[in-house]
Amino acid sequence: MNNNIEEKWINIDEAAEYFGVKPATIRDWIRKGKGIPAQKIGKAWKFKYSELDAWVKSGQAADDNE
């Protein structure tokens, strides 16, 4: 089994759908520095499911007292 297979990047709309929130909410999290693992590629923010899962599991996604 090869774990080096590249995971594809998803866009803000896909990340928002994954979390069940609006794309504006994802943009807000990025702007407010909530720690969401996002990478700017060109003019677009991109994400990986595995990094989003790790972010949620780390508890940072629930840290809303900033």
Short mmCIF file of C-alpha atoms in Angstrom, two decimals:
data_model
loop_
_atom_site.label_atom_id
_atom_site.label_comp_id
_atom_site.label_asym_id
_atom_site.label_seq_id
_atom_site.Cartn_x
_atom_site.Cartn_y
_atom_site.Cartn_z
CA MET A 1 0.00 0.00 0.00
CA ASN A 2 1.42 3.35 -1.05
CA ASN A 3 0.70 6.27 1.29
CA ASN A 4 2.52 8.72 -0.96
CA ILE A 5 -0.40 9.14 -3.34
CA GLU A 6 -1.13 12.85 -3.59
CA GLU A 7 -4.43 13.90 -2.13
CA LYS A 8 -6.26 16.37 -4.35
CA TRP A 9 -6.83 19.95 -3.25
CA ILE A 10 -10.41 21.11 -2.76
CA ASN A 11 -11.77 24.64 -3.01
CA ILE A 12 -13.67 26.81 -0.53
CA ASP A 13 -17.06 25.64 -1.81
CA GLU A 14 -16.10 21.98 -1.31
CA ALA A 15 -14.64 22.67 2.14
CA ALA A 16 -17.80 24.54 3.13
CA GLU A 17 -19.98 21.67 1.90
CA TYR A 18 -17.80 19.20 3.84
CA PHE A 19 -18.39 21.12 7.08
CA GLY A 20 -22.00 22.02 6.29
CA VAL A 21 -21.35 25.77 6.40
CA LYS A 22 -21.44 28.61 3.88
CA PRO A 23 -18.28 29.49 1.90
CA ALA A 24 -18.38 32.92 3.61
CA THR A 25 -17.93 31.12 6.95
CA ILE A 26 -14.75 29.42 5.70
CA ARG A 27 -13.44 32.79 4.47
CA ASP A 28 -14.28 34.28 7.87
CA TRP A 29 -12.33 31.53 9.66
CA ILE A 30 -9.31 32.23 7.45
CA ARG A 31 -9.57 36.01 7.99
CA LYS A 32 -9.96 35.65 11.77
CA GLY A 33 -6.98 33.30 12.03
CA LYS A 34 -8.93 30.32 13.36
CA GLY A 35 -6.12 28.01 12.31
CA ILE A 36 -8.01 26.30 9.49
CA PRO A 37 -5.35 24.66 7.29
CA ALA A 38 -5.68 26.63 4.08
CA GLN A 39 -3.15 27.23 1.33
CA LYS A 40 -3.37 30.12 -1.10
CA ILE A 41 -2.76 28.80 -4.60
CA GLY A 42 -2.92 31.61 -7.11
CA LYS A 43 -5.89 33.70 -6.01
CA ALA A 44 -7.83 30.79 -4.56
CA TRP A 45 -7.76 29.17 -1.13
CA LYS A 46 -7.29 25.40 -1.27
CA PHE A 47 -7.68 22.68 1.35
CA LYS A 48 -7.09 18.95 1.85
CA TYR A 49 -9.67 16.75 3.56
CA SER A 50 -7.03 15.05 5.71
CA GLU A 51 -5.77 18.40 7.03
CA LEU A 52 -9.31 19.62 7.70
CA ASP A 53 -10.04 16.40 9.63
CA ALA A 54 -6.84 16.80 11.67
CA TRP A 55 -7.77 20.43 12.42
CA VAL A 56 -11.20 19.41 13.74
CA LYS A 57 -9.75 16.52 15.77
CA SER A 58 -7.13 18.83 17.31
CA GLY A 59 -9.91 20.88 18.88
CA GLN A 60 -8.87 24.12 17.18
CA ALA A 61 -12.11 24.20 15.18
CA ALA A 62 -14.08 24.44 18.42
CA ASP A 63 -11.90 27.20 19.85
CA ASP A 64 -14.26 30.12 19.30
CA ASN A 65 -13.29 32.43 22.15
CA GLU A 66 -10.88 34.61 20.17
#
